[in-house]
């Protein structure tokens, strides 16, 4: 099979670029593990965690460049994922003062997914009873657009916020997910659009909004104007913000640092160069509309935009302009600093696209459940999802027992998910587990911080 993005002319310069947003919960856990005294000790007492519980994982995955694939490169499996990043907007009240907060690209949802699999995928070189054998690959069922889950082949760190909401009883479609962190070495493009409509994407790491300005610094706003399009020295006149890199001290206002984000110069694409439209022309299938991804709050959406729907790309794309325009007019969360909602649109909303490809003959490590079926004479062994069972072959009693076993496994601390890792080894699987653990610690720390804020009379809505 052939991958999608290498065949999109507007994405040629983006191929080989991996630029992921930083996971806020992991960052919070790492900050806490490296901090001392005061607030840090209070958070430790409130959560019950020790700083040694945090595993500082070397980040060799979020910002990198690899060789760009060619349009005709053959793969056994390809998988394309398009997610929508959107703002977290609301109000913060403290000491009878109300402030509007607007946190860019804090949440995400899957709006398009396309998995291609060659006929009869299998692995060779399995040693059983001294003989080398092959085994069929039975991939997990593709994720649905209504789900907040990321397909397992991306080897993503678990979305702890989505899991927490699900544990509270939220319906799958109502779960708020965070932008994901993925570790798969088969990914050859992972970029976030520089315009909210997906018309342009970064041409390399230097153009990515997620690339750190320096290795030891964060971007922080130093000047802004109001209204219109007057600009600072770094933005070509297209923004009202100017940023510079400054060290982050331990006693800095972490909330202010987290809100800071570089606004990059972009050039509007002509219709024939629109990256998202070019992608849709090469990747068939529905696009999922969720009003939260385009409005500050879904209750201000245009009447025809208020429901979750599967649409053709043409209908999906036709909604982008009207949604942006109406959101700017109807939002109750206007910036307090003189900025306009329109001027922040490309910073606060975006499309992220990721694609992976597993070539034929690639050495791999597969985490899966082996199933033996003697009726399959060519390949009696199949590697499948640990929770996958051929239900049509089960009696009702077998089915009930299986359901109970799955429920017990989910309650067990040690859970496994289907995975295919490049090379022979489990380093990336261990890294995934450690980062997920750090994210859960970060979630607990965030909860403690919100509790402390509430005790001080600070509320968020």
Coordinates of C-alpha atoms in Angstrom, one line a residue, residues 114-414:
X114 CA -7.3 6.2 7.5
X115 CA -5.6 2.9 7.9
X116 CA -4.4 0.9 4.9
X117 CA -3.2 -2.7 5.2
X118 CA -1.7 -4.9 2.5
X119 CA -3.3 -8.2 1.8
X120 CA -2.2 -11.0 4.2
X121 CA 0.2 -9.1 6.6
X122 CA 2.4 -11.4 8.5
X123 CA 5.7 -11.6 10.4
X124 CA 8.4 -14.2 9.8
X125 CA 11.2 -15.5 11.9
X126 CA 9.2 -16.8 14.8
X127 CA 11.0 -19.7 16.5
X128 CA 8.7 -22.3 17.9
X129 CA 10.0 -25.8 18.7
X130 CA 13.3 -25.0 16.9
X131 CA 11.7 -24.1 13.6
X132 CA 11.3 -20.7 12.1
X133 CA 7.7 -20.0 11.4
X134 CA 5.5 -17.1 10.2
X135 CA 2.4 -15.7 11.9
X136 CA -0.5 -13.7 10.6
X137 CA -1.1 -10.2 11.9
X138 CA -4.7 -9.4 13.0
X139 CA -4.7 -5.7 13.7
X140 CA -7.0 -4.1 16.3
X141 CA -10.3 -2.7 15.0
X142 CA -9.8 0.9 13.7
X143 CA -10.7 3.6 16.2
X144 CA -13.9 5.5 15.5
X145 CA -14.2 9.2 15.2
X146 CA -16.4 9.3 18.3
X147 CA -13.6 7.8 20.4
X148 CA -10.9 9.8 22.1
X149 CA -8.4 6.9 21.7
X150 CA -5.3 7.1 19.6
X151 CA -4.7 4.0 17.3
X152 CA -2.2 1.7 19.1
X153 CA 0.3 1.6 16.3
X154 CA 1.3 5.2 17.1
X155 CA 2.5 4.0 20.5
X156 CA 0.9 6.9 22.3
X157 CA 1.3 7.8 25.9
X158 CA -2.1 7.2 27.5
X159 CA -4.4 10.2 27.7
X160 CA -4.8 10.5 31.5
X161 CA -7.3 13.3 31.3
X162 CA -9.6 11.3 29.0
X163 CA -9.2 8.2 31.3
X164 CA -10.1 10.3 34.3
X165 CA -13.2 11.7 32.7
X166 CA -14.3 8.2 31.5
X167 CA -13.8 6.9 35.1
X168 CA -16.2 9.6 36.2
X169 CA -18.8 8.2 33.9
X170 CA -18.5 10.5 30.9
X171 CA -19.8 9.2 27.6
X172 CA -17.1 8.4 25.0
X173 CA -18.2 11.2 22.7
X174 CA -18.2 13.7 25.7
X175 CA -14.6 12.9 26.9
X176 CA -12.2 15.8 26.5
X177 CA -8.9 14.6 25.2
X178 CA -5.5 16.3 25.3
X179 CA -3.1 16.5 22.4
X180 CA -1.3 13.1 22.3
X181 CA 2.4 12.2 22.7
X182 CA 3.4 9.3 20.4
X183 CA 6.6 7.3 20.4
X184 CA 6.4 5.2 17.2
X185 CA 9.6 5.2 15.1
X186 CA 7.5 4.4 12.1
X187 CA 5.9 7.9 12.1
X188 CA 7.4 9.9 9.2
X189 CA 5.3 13.1 9.6
X190 CA 3.8 14.7 12.7
X191 CA 3.1 18.4 12.2
X192 CA 0.5 21.0 13.4
X193 CA -0.9 23.5 10.9
X194 CA 0.3 27.1 11.1
X195 CA -3.2 28.3 10.0
X196 CA -6.3 27.1 11.8
X197 CA -7.9 26.0 8.6
X198 CA -5.2 23.6 7.8
X199 CA -4.1 25.3 4.6
X200 CA -0.4 25.5 5.6
X201 CA 1.9 23.3 7.7
X202 CA 5.5 23.8 8.9
X203 CA 8.2 23.3 6.3
X204 CA 10.7 21.7 8.8
X205 CA 11.3 22.0 12.5
X206 CA 12.4 25.7 12.3
X207 CA 8.8 26.6 11.3
X208 CA 7.0 24.5 13.8
X209 CA 5.1 26.2 16.7
X210 CA 6.2 23.3 19.0
X211 CA 10.0 23.7 18.5
X212 CA 11.7 25.2 21.5
X213 CA 13.3 28.6 20.8
X214 CA 16.4 27.5 22.8
X215 CA 17.3 24.3 24.6
X216 CA 16.9 25.8 28.0
X217 CA 14.4 28.5 27.6
X218 CA 10.7 29.1 27.1
X219 CA 9.0 31.6 24.8
X220 CA 7.4 34.5 26.8
X221 CA 5.5 37.5 25.5
X222 CA 7.4 40.8 26.0
X223 CA 5.2 43.2 24.0
X224 CA 1.8 43.4 22.4
X225 CA -0.4 45.9 20.8
X226 CA -4.1 46.1 20.3
X227 CA -6.6 45.4 17.5
X228 CA -5.5 45.2 13.9
X229 CA -2.4 43.7 12.4
X230 CA 0.5 45.8 13.6
X231 CA 3.3 43.4 14.4
X232 CA 6.5 42.8 16.2
X233 CA 9.9 42.1 14.7
X234 CA 9.5 38.4 14.5
X235 CA 6.1 38.1 12.8
X236 CA 6.2 40.0 9.6
X237 CA 3.3 42.2 10.8
X238 CA 0.8 39.3 11.0
X239 CA 0.4 39.3 14.7
X240 CA 0.2 41.5 17.7
X241 CA 2.7 39.6 19.8
X242 CA 6.5 39.6 20.0
X243 CA 8.4 36.9 21.8
X244 CA 11.9 36.4 23.2
X245 CA 13.6 33.5 24.8
X246 CA 14.3 33.9 28.6
X247 CA 15.2 31.4 31.2
X248 CA 12.5 30.0 33.4
X249 CA 13.3 30.4 37.1
X250 CA 11.8 28.1 39.8
X251 CA 9.7 30.9 41.3
X252 CA 8.3 32.1 38.0
X253 CA 4.6 32.3 37.4
X254 CA 4.2 28.9 35.8
X255 CA 0.7 29.6 34.5
X256 CA 2.0 32.7 32.6
X257 CA 4.9 30.7 31.2
X258 CA 2.5 27.9 30.1
X259 CA 0.3 30.4 28.3
X260 CA 3.1 31.9 26.3
X261 CA 3.4 30.6 22.8
X262 CA 5.2 31.8 19.6
X263 CA 3.1 33.2 16.8
X264 CA 4.8 32.4 13.5
X265 CA 4.6 34.2 10.2
X266 CA 2.6 32.3 7.6
X267 CA 1.6 32.9 4.0
X268 CA -2.0 32.1 3.0
X269 CA -2.2 29.2 0.5
X270 CA -4.0 29.5 -2.8
X271 CA -6.8 27.0 -3.3
X272 CA -4.7 24.6 -5.3
X273 CA -2.0 24.6 -2.6
X274 CA -4.3 24.1 0.3
X275 CA -2.7 21.3 2.3
X276 CA -5.8 19.9 4.0
X277 CA -7.8 19.9 0.8
X278 CA -4.9 18.1 -0.9
X279 CA -4.8 15.5 1.9
X280 CA -8.6 14.9 1.6
X281 CA -8.2 14.3 -2.1
X282 CA -5.8 11.5 -1.4
X283 CA -7.5 10.1 1.7
X284 CA -11.1 9.0 1.2
X285 CA -13.5 8.6 4.1
X286 CA -15.6 10.8 6.4
X287 CA -14.6 13.8 8.4
X288 CA -16.0 14.1 11.9
X289 CA -17.4 17.4 13.1
X290 CA -17.5 18.3 16.8
X291 CA -18.5 21.9 17.6
X292 CA -16.1 22.2 20.6
X293 CA -13.2 22.0 18.1
X294 CA -14.2 25.3 16.4
X295 CA -16.0 27.3 19.0
X296 CA -14.9 28.6 22.5
X297 CA -18.0 26.8 23.8
X298 CA -20.4 24.7 21.8
X299 CA -23.5 26.5 22.9
X300 CA -22.6 29.6 20.8
X301 CA -22.2 27.5 17.6
X302 CA -24.4 28.2 14.6
X303 CA -27.6 26.1 14.8
X304 CA -26.4 23.9 11.9
X305 CA -23.0 23.4 13.6
X306 CA -24.2 22.3 17.1
X307 CA -24.3 18.5 16.5
X308 CA -21.6 16.0 16.1
X309 CA -21.7 14.7 12.6
X310 CA -19.8 12.7 10.0
X311 CA -19.5 14.8 6.9
X312 CA -17.8 14.8 3.5
X313 CA -14.7 16.8 3.4
X314 CA -16.4 19.4 1.2
X315 CA -19.1 20.0 3.8
X316 CA -16.6 19.8 6.7
X317 CA -14.3 22.3 5.0
X318 CA -17.1 24.7 4.1
X319 CA -17.9 25.2 7.8
X320 CA -14.5 26.4 8.9
X321 CA -14.8 30.0 7.8
X322 CA -18.3 30.6 9.1
X323 CA -17.4 28.9 12.4
X324 CA -14.4 31.2 12.9
X325 CA -16.3 34.3 12.1
X326 CA -19.3 33.5 14.3
X327 CA -17.1 32.4 17.2
X328 CA -15.4 35.8 17.2
X329 CA -18.7 37.6 17.3
X330 CA -20.5 35.4 19.9
X331 CA -17.8 34.3 22.3
X332 CA -18.2 35.5 25.9
X333 CA -14.5 35.1 26.5
X334 CA -12.9 38.2 25.0
X335 CA -9.2 38.7 25.8
X336 CA -8.5 41.2 28.5
X337 CA -5.3 42.6 26.9
X338 CA -6.7 44.3 23.9
X339 CA -6.2 41.4 21.5
X340 CA -9.0 40.3 19.2
X341 CA -10.3 36.7 19.0
X342 CA -9.8 36.9 15.3
X343 CA -6.1 37.7 15.7
X344 CA -5.6 34.7 18.0
X345 CA -7.4 32.1 15.8
X346 CA -4.4 30.6 14.1
X347 CA -2.6 30.3 17.5
X348 CA -5.6 28.8 19.4
X349 CA -7.0 26.3 16.8
X350 CA -5.2 24.0 14.4
X351 CA -5.1 20.7 12.7
X352 CA -2.5 18.1 13.5
X353 CA -1.6 15.3 11.1
X354 CA 0.5 12.2 11.7
X355 CA 1.2 9.3 9.4
X356 CA 3.2 6.2 9.9
X357 CA 4.3 3.4 7.5
X358 CA 5.7 0.0 8.3
X359 CA 7.8 -1.2 5.3
X360 CA 8.0 -4.8 4.1
X361 CA 11.0 -6.7 5.6
X362 CA 11.4 -4.3 8.6
X363 CA 12.7 -5.9 11.8
X364 CA 10.0 -5.5 14.4
X365 CA 9.0 -6.5 17.9
X366 CA 5.3 -7.3 18.3
X367 CA 3.4 -7.1 21.5
X368 CA 0.3 -9.2 20.9
X369 CA -1.6 -12.3 21.9
X370 CA -0.7 -15.4 19.9
X371 CA -3.7 -17.5 18.9
X372 CA -3.3 -21.0 17.4
X373 CA -5.8 -22.3 14.8
X374 CA -4.8 -25.7 13.3
X375 CA -7.4 -25.3 10.6
X376 CA -5.1 -22.6 9.1
X377 CA -2.5 -24.8 7.5
X378 CA -0.4 -22.0 6.0
X379 CA -0.1 -19.9 9.1
X380 CA -1.8 -21.6 12.1
X381 CA -0.5 -18.9 14.5
X382 CA -2.0 -15.4 14.5
X383 CA -0.8 -12.4 16.5
X384 CA -3.8 -10.3 17.6
X385 CA -4.9 -7.7 20.1
X386 CA -4.7 -9.1 23.7
X387 CA -8.4 -8.4 24.1
X388 CA -9.5 -9.5 20.7
X389 CA -11.5 -12.8 20.5
X390 CA -13.3 -14.4 17.6
X391 CA -16.7 -14.0 19.1
X392 CA -18.5 -16.0 16.5
X393 CA -16.6 -19.1 17.7
X394 CA -17.7 -18.7 21.3
X395 CA -20.6 -20.1 23.1
X396 CA -22.6 -17.8 25.4
X397 CA -20.8 -19.3 28.4
X398 CA -17.4 -18.7 26.7
X399 CA -18.5 -15.2 25.9
X400 CA -19.5 -14.4 29.5
X401 CA -16.2 -15.9 30.8
X402 CA -14.3 -13.8 28.3
X403 CA -16.1 -10.6 29.3
X404 CA -15.3 -11.3 33.0
X405 CA -11.6 -12.0 32.1
X406 CA -11.4 -8.7 30.2
X407 CA -13.0 -6.8 33.1
X408 CA -10.5 -8.4 35.5
X409 CA -7.6 -7.6 33.3
X410 CA -8.7 -3.9 33.1
X411 CA -8.7 -3.8 36.9
X412 CA -5.2 -5.3 37.0
X413 CA -2.4 -2.7 37.2
X414 CA -0.5 -4.5 34.4

